[in-house]
Amino acid sequence: MRCIGERVTGGRPQGGKADYDLLVVGGGINGVGIARDAAGRGLSVLLSEKDDLGAATSSASSKLIHGGLRYLEQYEFRLVAEALAEREVLLATARHLVWPTRFVMPHVPELRPRWMIRTGLFLYDHLGVLAVSRGTRRASLPGSRGVRLDRPPLASGLRPHFRHGFEYSDCRVDDARLVVANAMDARARGARVLTRTECVSALRERGLWQVALSNGESATVRAIVNAAGPWVKQLLNDRLRQPSRDAVRLVKGSHIVLPALYAGEHAFILQNDDRRVVFMIPYEGRFTLVGTTDVAVEEAASPQATAEEVQYLCRAVNRYLAKPANVADIVWRYAGVRPLYDDGTSDPSAITRDYTLRVDDDAGAAPVLSVFGGKITTYRRLAEHALEKLAPYFPGMKGAWTAAVPLPGSDFGDAGRERARAALEARYPKIPRATLGALFRRHGTLASAVLGDAARVADLGEDFGGGLTECELAYLAAREWASSADDVLWRRSKAGLHMSESQRARVAARMCR
Ligand SMILES: Cc1cc2nc3c(=O)[nH]c(=O)nc-3n(C[C@H](O)[C@H](O)[C@H](O)COP(=O)(O)OP(=O)(O)OC[C@H]3O[C@@H](n4cnc5c(N)ncnc54)[C@H](O)[C@@H]3O)c2cc1C
């Protein structure tokens, strides 16, 4: 339901015969990443998202910026190396949305021998360093090591017979907000971003695409990027009437959220007896996020975490937990559909997580580039690769630029995260630190744009609970395309998790006012 919110415009067409250089279909992480990169290279960009930004797969992930330790077992060295290098880039350019975490793997000799895990971790540490040192950065995260699980600080929550384990570094991310930050930067660089606007059809005519959108607009564009995620093939075949030899495999993954299952800020990577791994990740201060599953599905719309998946996840963590997780304790569950490139593998867990970009054109004009697969972790690099492939159609286009430019809110300069947060506290001395801390985590340096000239708590307007106030809600609607309660409660923030049913209903009523 769309109740409030604005259509934010910008980025007028640059002349020539087409209204826009590029139409990006899909406002998930890959679509907004490509739109941002293209706008920064001087292309005029229109982005159409049929729902909310990040509403599909990009807000339903495990929320990790990671190389993917388990992909080493599938020999995905290219993907792991690229993802580890991107981890460093995102740590530097999305500093308020990405943060390092230590991951602990309890040792279970009958599942994987010690030498195998040590070898995997050695590779993980060194692939990262190699990939990073080929660029200009140095690896900033500590390497892996063996740990004792029966002593502080890790002796919490696990059954006492798990005495040995390993720990290594990866990162966590606010996935939905990473999408919004990219869209905001795309807009700031001239892109026109339309949410709740579906690309209904596009046809090639005299070397251009003639596009129809669900808001009644039509436009001519020089090129299309098909970043429709789970709908990539459907868009190509049904809306653009393009045959394609590539196929996408839809693999659902579900997560559950429970009151904290253990103390500490480390995450666990738990080996399951089907050779998969399941994560337990500290979440939103007082919860644990548990995921995920791999279930082949036919349909992309409205995925649900089934009772069977929930049981599977509880069983997987209860092999390890001293105090078992109960289905009755689950406070939230969500599911997403991975749009994986079909590499012919039958096991859904083993299908490649790497991406494939396919360009098709009409005698050298009117290209469509389709994105198959990909990870949140690699979205920025994927965008660079996409624009490399489109470069021949835009001879004057500028070069790659996103590796060193912070996303909106992450421009801490040399000050660093703590100094930037301290500056916010100094500017708003009468606003409680907890409120400022939550705003800073969501908006980084843009927290002051949310607060404006608010001097005291009363200036923030109604307190909806869960750390959400009228002041922030108005900002989310005006600047971040939020137009429904779900946009606000489960994507722009996770306030919904901290609220009662009646508090959530109050936000829904406010959004429809
Ligand atoms: C359970 C799970 C866990 C994961 N965990 C991680 C992780 O921890 N780390 C990681 O790096 N990756 C992870 N991933 C992978 C990652 O989430 C996806 O690869 C990524 O989000 C895909 O982004 P996307 O932009 O391609 O697709 P999406 O986010 O699905 O975006 C596609 C968008 O296109 C829109 N759209 C479709 N058709 C049209 C149309 N005709 N007109 C307009 N808009 C349209 C849709 O509404 C949608 O918003 C995970 C995935 C899943 C499912």
XYZ file of C-alpha atoms and ligand atoms in Angstrom:
566
model
C 0.000 0.000 0.000
C 1.403 3.412 -0.903
C 0.231 6.134 1.424
C 2.841 8.842 1.840
C 6.196 9.563 0.336
C 7.455 11.491 -2.589
C 8.502 10.802 -6.095
C 11.944 12.340 -6.072
C 13.074 13.459 -9.483
C 16.343 14.626 -10.895
C 18.713 13.768 -13.702
C 17.055 15.036 -16.831
C 17.867 13.356 -20.089
C 21.023 14.591 -21.721
C 19.676 15.264 -25.163
C 20.223 13.226 -28.287
C 17.408 11.075 -29.475
C 16.813 9.157 -26.253
C 15.170 10.482 -23.102
C 17.722 8.604 -20.952
C 20.970 6.798 -21.564
C 20.128 3.960 -19.208
C 17.056 2.360 -17.671
C 17.874 0.174 -14.666
C 15.046 -2.221 -13.854
C 15.197 -3.334 -10.214
C 15.958 -1.420 -7.020
C 17.756 -4.247 -5.218
C 21.427 -3.914 -4.357
C 22.620 -4.706 -7.878
C 20.236 -2.253 -9.565
C 21.007 0.669 -7.243
C 24.741 -0.127 -7.367
C 24.732 0.036 -11.173
C 22.538 3.172 -11.191
C 24.925 4.935 -8.784
C 28.031 3.966 -10.718
C 26.491 4.918 -14.091
C 25.198 8.280 -12.845
C 28.652 9.065 -11.445
C 30.150 8.343 -14.873
C 27.904 10.958 -16.447
C 25.099 8.793 -17.881
C 21.509 9.940 -17.491
C 19.829 7.174 -15.524
C 16.250 6.165 -14.793
C 15.664 3.423 -12.203
C 12.344 1.629 -11.935
C 11.507 -0.506 -8.884
C 8.094 -2.151 -8.780
C 7.987 -2.335 -4.976
C 10.137 -0.659 -2.311
C 13.919 -0.362 -2.634
C 15.453 -3.629 -1.413
C 11.999 -5.140 -0.873
C 12.935 -8.513 -2.409
C 16.161 -10.491 -1.894
C 18.343 -7.563 -0.848
C 16.668 -7.129 2.545
C 16.344 -10.866 3.240
C 20.007 -11.841 3.367
C 22.140 -13.161 6.246
C 23.490 -9.585 6.404
C 27.122 -10.557 5.924
C 29.828 -8.886 3.884
C 31.970 -11.953 3.537
C 34.247 -13.917 1.294
C 32.142 -17.013 1.968
C 34.346 -19.549 3.746
C 32.162 -22.440 2.627
C 32.575 -21.560 -1.083
C 36.202 -22.707 -0.817
C 34.911 -26.289 -0.567
C 33.258 -25.672 -3.948
C 36.518 -24.289 -5.414
C 34.949 -20.827 -5.978
C 38.338 -19.125 -5.576
C 37.589 -16.218 -7.933
C 34.401 -15.340 -6.101
C 36.000 -15.646 -2.649
C 39.001 -13.496 -3.614
C 36.809 -10.796 -5.163
C 34.443 -10.825 -2.179
C 37.317 -10.555 0.312
C 38.729 -7.572 -1.569
C 35.279 -5.962 -1.633
C 34.994 -6.503 2.115
C 37.865 -4.038 2.525
C 36.392 -1.565 0.041
C 33.023 -1.573 1.809
C 34.642 -1.290 5.231
C 36.155 1.966 3.980
C 33.245 3.369 1.936
C 30.153 2.164 3.852
C 31.601 2.669 7.311
C 28.360 3.257 9.196
C 26.610 0.255 7.632
C 29.373 -2.375 7.610
C 31.267 -3.516 10.694
C 33.779 -6.283 11.459
C 32.817 -9.350 13.463
C 34.721 -12.403 14.643
C 33.159 -15.691 13.549
C 33.662 -18.768 15.734
C 33.489 -22.306 14.375
C 33.303 -25.019 17.046
C 35.406 -28.008 16.062
C 33.467 -31.222 15.370
C 36.057 -33.849 14.355
C 33.533 -36.234 12.798
C 32.273 -33.517 10.391
C 35.540 -31.937 9.179
C 39.045 -32.778 10.381
C 41.174 -30.077 11.981
C 43.676 -30.007 9.089
C 40.896 -29.319 6.592
C 39.564 -26.354 8.556
C 43.053 -24.982 9.146
C 43.791 -25.230 5.410
C 40.513 -23.495 4.547
C 41.181 -20.677 7.002
C 44.768 -20.295 5.798
C 43.459 -19.882 2.252
C 40.730 -17.490 3.440
C 43.263 -15.281 5.255
C 45.702 -15.265 2.348
C 43.281 -14.982 -0.569
C 42.048 -11.830 1.142
C 45.522 -10.382 1.579
C 46.488 -11.283 -2.000
C 43.330 -9.837 -3.498
C 43.650 -6.673 -1.452
C 47.341 -6.097 -2.060
C 46.753 -6.244 -5.828
C 44.797 -3.028 -5.274
C 45.973 -0.129 -3.191
C 44.523 -1.166 0.163
C 45.930 -3.310 2.902
C 43.892 -5.962 4.667
C 42.571 -4.426 7.864
C 40.998 -7.397 9.635
C 42.834 -9.808 11.928
C 43.459 -13.321 10.625
C 42.172 -16.667 11.874
C 43.365 -18.623 14.927
C 42.468 -21.585 17.115
C 40.377 -20.750 20.214
C 39.190 -22.411 23.439
C 35.423 -22.489 23.824
C 35.437 -23.527 27.476
C 36.992 -20.267 28.738
C 35.961 -16.603 28.606
C 35.248 -14.708 26.418
C 33.764 -17.481 24.245
C 32.501 -19.827 26.984
C 28.888 -18.811 26.743
C 25.859 -20.642 25.511
C 27.488 -23.735 23.998
C 27.359 -27.279 25.353
C 30.422 -27.891 27.539
C 31.898 -30.653 25.355
C 32.662 -28.090 22.604
C 36.070 -27.134 23.927
C 38.023 -26.236 20.796
C 37.253 -24.128 17.802
C 38.559 -21.600 15.293
C 37.816 -17.952 14.767
C 38.228 -15.696 11.764
C 37.114 -12.245 10.580
C 34.224 -11.217 8.355
C 31.759 -8.327 8.398
C 28.108 -7.656 9.039
C 25.955 -5.182 7.126
C 22.602 -3.461 7.293
C 21.578 -4.827 3.895
C 18.384 -2.802 3.336
C 20.070 0.449 4.320
C 23.018 -0.265 2.020
C 20.487 -0.360 -0.825
C 18.967 2.974 0.222
C 22.396 4.618 0.618
C 23.302 3.642 -2.950
C 19.968 4.913 -4.268
C 20.453 8.227 -2.442
C 23.887 8.646 -3.959
C 22.581 7.722 -7.416
C 19.939 10.437 -7.012
C 22.525 12.943 -5.771
C 24.476 12.260 -8.984
C 21.439 12.912 -11.157
C 19.634 9.567 -11.443
C 15.849 9.544 -11.346
C 14.684 6.829 -8.944
C 11.069 5.660 -9.157
C 9.753 3.246 -6.545
C 6.389 1.449 -6.769
C 6.834 1.745 -10.534
C 7.043 -1.409 -12.621
C 8.699 -1.720 -15.990
C 5.729 -3.074 -17.917
C 7.306 -3.494 -21.337
C 10.191 -2.413 -23.535
C 10.561 -2.816 -27.270
C 13.438 -2.030 -29.615
C 12.644 0.673 -32.160
C 15.187 2.258 -34.491
C 18.165 1.500 -32.284
C 16.551 2.607 -29.014
C 14.361 0.992 -26.376
C 10.801 2.277 -26.108
C 9.867 1.701 -22.471
C 6.470 1.692 -20.713
C 6.187 2.075 -16.938
C 3.255 1.263 -14.675
C 2.849 4.956 -13.701
C 1.779 5.674 -17.275
C 5.096 7.181 -18.341
C 6.879 6.095 -21.477
C 10.463 6.915 -22.375
C 13.144 6.126 -24.910
C 16.439 4.818 -23.545
C 19.698 3.793 -25.158
C 20.341 0.773 -22.949
C 18.593 -1.328 -20.330
C 20.071 -3.013 -17.285
C 17.937 -5.936 -16.184
C 18.652 -6.194 -12.433
C 15.282 -7.748 -11.617
C 16.834 -10.381 -9.327
C 14.525 -13.410 -9.126
C 12.500 -11.931 -12.015
C 15.510 -11.521 -14.353
C 14.398 -14.184 -16.798
C 10.744 -13.174 -16.658
C 11.636 -9.560 -17.455
C 13.823 -10.624 -20.344
C 11.409 -13.105 -21.892
C 7.987 -11.588 -21.121
C 8.510 -7.825 -20.822
C 11.410 -7.297 -23.251
C 10.448 -10.209 -25.524
C 14.055 -11.390 -25.677
C 14.888 -15.077 -25.910
C 17.739 -16.115 -23.626
C 19.830 -19.214 -23.310
C 20.629 -18.478 -19.658
C 18.478 -19.782 -16.858
C 18.061 -18.712 -13.277
C 17.618 -21.100 -10.338
C 15.433 -19.802 -7.537
C 16.660 -20.984 -4.138
C 14.803 -19.808 -1.042
C 16.646 -19.086 2.187
C 14.925 -18.446 5.524
C 16.026 -16.858 8.800
C 14.622 -16.783 12.316
C 15.235 -14.213 15.070
C 15.145 -15.197 18.743
C 16.000 -13.482 22.046
C 19.806 -13.650 22.407
C 20.934 -17.303 22.490
C 24.381 -16.477 23.906
C 26.369 -13.546 25.279
C 29.025 -11.716 23.268
C 29.424 -9.825 20.018
C 30.958 -12.745 18.078
C 28.967 -14.788 15.566
C 29.005 -18.573 15.241
C 29.359 -20.578 12.047
C 28.000 -24.025 12.889
C 28.650 -27.132 10.836
C 25.511 -29.142 10.251
C 25.411 -32.893 9.665
C 24.257 -32.372 6.028
C 27.605 -30.580 5.419
C 25.893 -27.163 5.234
C 26.693 -24.398 7.710
C 24.227 -22.359 9.761
C 25.040 -18.948 11.258
C 24.114 -17.563 14.692
C 24.675 -13.807 14.577
C 24.125 -11.170 17.281
C 21.262 -8.999 16.070
C 19.794 -5.644 17.017
C 21.316 -5.621 20.499
C 19.212 -8.248 22.228
C 18.491 -10.897 19.600
C 20.209 -13.699 17.680
C 19.706 -14.117 13.932
C 19.802 -17.759 12.772
C 20.043 -18.801 9.116
C 19.827 -19.987 6.538
C 18.273 -22.700 4.396
C 18.526 -23.673 0.714
C 15.192 -24.745 -0.772
C 14.621 -24.858 -4.535
C 11.413 -22.991 -5.445
C 9.517 -22.185 -8.647
C 7.934 -18.905 -7.585
C 9.788 -15.718 -6.561
C 6.931 -13.721 -5.046
C 6.140 -13.656 -1.290
C 8.547 -16.317 0.017
C 7.741 -17.627 3.500
C 9.848 -19.427 6.110
C 8.034 -22.749 6.433
C 7.597 -24.764 9.638
C 9.991 -27.344 8.196
C 12.739 -24.763 7.629
C 12.222 -23.334 11.116
C 12.564 -26.844 12.607
C 15.699 -27.411 10.547
C 17.296 -24.193 11.839
C 16.380 -24.940 15.462
C 17.775 -28.474 15.149
C 20.991 -27.137 13.621
C 21.691 -24.708 16.481
C 20.456 -27.051 19.200
C 23.254 -29.509 18.385
C 25.503 -26.814 19.859
C 23.471 -24.810 22.397
C 23.413 -25.660 26.107
C 19.932 -24.151 26.401
C 17.914 -25.158 23.352
C 16.267 -22.642 21.033
C 12.492 -23.144 20.883
C 10.157 -22.458 17.998
C 7.859 -20.716 20.507
C 10.576 -18.128 21.253
C 10.902 -16.941 17.662
C 10.088 -13.228 17.431
C 10.516 -12.707 13.682
C 11.162 -14.800 10.609
C 11.818 -13.856 7.011
C 12.653 -15.526 3.725
C 14.245 -14.437 0.468
C 14.841 -16.002 -2.918
C 18.358 -16.220 -4.332
C 18.381 -15.618 -8.091
C 21.281 -17.959 -8.909
C 22.817 -18.525 -12.304
C 21.906 -22.051 -13.379
C 25.216 -23.880 -13.713
C 23.535 -27.285 -13.966
C 24.285 -28.335 -10.364
C 21.453 -30.316 -8.780
C 22.135 -29.580 -5.054
C 20.663 -26.087 -4.304
C 23.439 -25.439 -1.724
C 26.142 -26.124 -4.316
C 24.877 -23.902 -7.182
C 27.416 -21.172 -7.846
C 26.991 -17.904 -5.921
C 29.113 -16.132 -8.533
C 27.440 -13.811 -11.026
C 27.091 -13.786 -14.781
C 26.437 -10.667 -16.861
C 24.919 -11.165 -20.288
C 24.684 -8.446 -22.966
C 22.439 -8.736 -25.949
C 22.020 -6.000 -28.578
C 20.467 -5.288 -31.937
C 23.175 -4.805 -34.558
C 25.387 -2.949 -32.096
C 22.640 -0.768 -30.598
C 19.951 -0.898 -27.871
C 21.750 -3.329 -25.560
C 20.169 -5.076 -22.607
C 22.513 -6.276 -19.890
C 21.080 -8.937 -17.573
C 22.430 -9.718 -14.114
C 22.276 -13.369 -13.048
C 23.262 -14.206 -9.470
C 25.651 -12.225 -7.289
C 26.089 -11.420 -3.604
C 25.453 -8.229 -1.692
C 29.183 -8.332 -0.905
C 30.166 -8.073 -4.570
C 27.521 -5.588 -5.780
C 29.961 -2.687 -6.287
C 32.387 -4.753 -8.329
C 29.482 -6.260 -10.258
C 28.394 -2.707 -11.119
C 31.899 -1.913 -12.392
C 31.886 -5.046 -14.526
C 28.428 -4.166 -15.867
C 29.617 -0.705 -16.920
C 32.751 -2.153 -18.510
C 30.422 -4.265 -20.656
C 28.274 -1.254 -21.537
C 31.256 1.031 -22.246
C 31.350 0.296 -26.015
C 27.815 1.729 -26.315
C 28.785 4.934 -24.470
C 32.159 5.967 -25.896
C 32.447 9.192 -23.872
C 31.617 7.548 -20.555
C 33.957 8.236 -17.609
C 35.905 5.482 -15.856
C 35.406 3.537 -12.628
C 35.163 5.717 -9.505
C 33.239 3.990 -6.701
C 36.127 2.164 -4.982
C 37.236 5.212 -3.029
C 34.115 7.338 -2.659
C 32.109 6.971 0.573
C 28.390 6.359 0.465
C 26.126 9.066 1.941
C 26.521 9.047 5.737
C 29.918 7.313 5.642
C 31.980 10.412 4.875
C 33.813 10.403 8.211
C 36.968 11.785 6.616
C 40.042 11.132 8.710
C 38.018 11.513 11.898
C 36.847 7.906 12.113
C 33.554 6.516 13.331
C 33.944 7.369 17.025
C 34.943 10.986 16.407
C 32.033 11.440 13.996
C 29.647 10.042 16.588
C 31.150 12.226 19.324
C 30.639 15.272 17.082
C 26.954 14.363 16.772
C 26.645 14.083 20.561
C 28.358 17.449 20.985
C 25.970 19.088 18.518
C 22.846 17.648 20.219
C 23.706 17.598 23.944
C 20.068 17.403 25.097
C 19.068 14.440 22.911
C 19.640 11.109 24.748
C 22.798 9.263 23.688
C 20.853 6.079 22.971
C 18.683 7.958 20.470
C 21.721 9.537 18.842
C 23.516 6.175 18.776
C 20.621 4.483 16.940
C 20.336 7.383 14.472
C 24.072 7.311 13.856
C 24.024 3.561 13.166
C 21.284 4.043 10.583
C 22.292 7.358 9.010
C 25.952 7.956 9.889
C 26.864 11.601 9.361
C 23.391 12.214 7.893
C 21.940 11.826 11.410
C 22.209 15.606 11.686
C 20.083 15.932 8.528
C 17.454 13.776 10.267
C 17.550 15.884 13.438
C 17.797 19.301 11.791
C 17.554 21.976 14.440
C 15.907 19.754 17.074
C 17.290 20.900 20.414
C 15.567 18.530 22.838
C 13.566 15.304 22.891
C 10.257 17.133 22.620
C 11.375 18.489 19.225
C 11.519 14.943 17.822
C 7.720 14.680 17.840
C 5.769 11.523 18.638
C 7.806 8.607 20.009
C 6.446 5.498 18.261
C 8.619 3.135 20.331
C 11.522 1.006 19.138
C 13.645 4.163 18.823
C 11.478 5.608 16.034
C 10.213 9.180 16.285
C 8.059 11.415 14.130
C 11.154 13.371 13.161
C 12.920 10.330 11.673
C 9.771 9.009 10.085
C 9.258 12.296 8.245
C 12.873 12.158 7.039
C 12.478 8.555 5.810
C 9.387 9.527 3.837
C 10.858 12.738 2.426
C 14.402 11.602 1.641
C 14.452 7.800 1.535
C 11.364 6.877 -0.522
C 9.605 5.235 2.473
C 5.868 5.106 1.883
C 4.469 2.195 3.900
C 4.806 0.904 7.464
C 6.876 -2.071 6.260
C 9.330 0.255 4.502
C 9.929 2.017 7.807
C 9.645 -0.796 10.369
C 11.495 -3.615 8.577
C 13.794 -2.008 5.987
C 14.794 1.641 6.746
C 14.992 0.538 10.396
C 14.341 -2.651 12.345
C 12.182 -0.723 14.824
C 9.388 -3.241 14.179
C 11.391 -5.854 16.064
C 11.412 -3.731 19.210
C 7.745 -2.701 19.121
C 4.453 -4.133 20.301
C 1.679 -4.924 17.816
C -0.171 -1.746 18.800
C 2.953 0.404 18.340
C 3.409 -1.039 14.846
C -0.251 -0.330 14.085
C 0.282 3.270 15.195
C 3.120 3.669 12.676
C 0.942 2.125 9.951
C -1.837 4.594 10.766
C 0.630 7.491 10.679
C 1.963 6.453 7.274
C -1.579 6.506 5.862
C -2.536 9.855 7.312
C 18.663 -16.234 2.396
C 19.708 -15.414 1.710
C 20.861 -15.061 2.387
C 21.831 -14.295 1.753
N 22.895 -13.872 2.473
C 23.829 -13.090 1.896
C 24.880 -12.559 2.674
O 24.944 -12.742 3.896
N 25.819 -11.812 2.049
C 25.750 -11.550 0.708
O 26.666 -10.904 0.212
N 24.729 -12.007 -0.054
C 23.758 -12.755 0.508
N 22.694 -13.196 -0.222
C 22.628 -12.878 -1.646
C 22.056 -11.475 -1.896
O 21.036 -11.179 -0.976
C 21.517 -11.369 -3.312
O 22.465 -11.834 -4.218
C 21.187 -9.927 -3.692
O 20.367 -9.341 -2.711
C 20.496 -9.890 -5.035
O 20.215 -8.555 -5.320
P 19.478 -8.139 -6.646
O 19.512 -6.667 -6.721
O 20.049 -8.888 -7.798
O 17.986 -8.710 -6.485
P 16.767 -8.160 -5.603
O 17.181 -7.619 -4.314
O 15.754 -9.251 -5.570
O 16.212 -6.948 -6.465
C 15.508 -7.120 -7.663
C 14.428 -6.052 -7.689
O 13.835 -6.002 -8.984
C 12.498 -5.593 -8.820
N 11.771 -5.902 -10.062
C 11.566 -7.124 -10.602
N 10.881 -7.016 -11.761
C 10.662 -5.676 -11.957
C 10.001 -4.919 -12.973
N 9.420 -5.509 -14.039
N 9.958 -3.572 -12.855
C 10.529 -2.952 -11.788
N 11.151 -3.619 -10.792
C 11.220 -4.966 -10.879
C 12.047 -6.380 -7.595
O 10.911 -5.807 -6.976
C 13.296 -6.343 -6.717
O 13.237 -5.318 -5.738
C 21.678 -13.921 0.395
C 20.507 -14.271 -0.284
C 19.517 -14.982 0.380
C 18.227 -15.286 -0.319
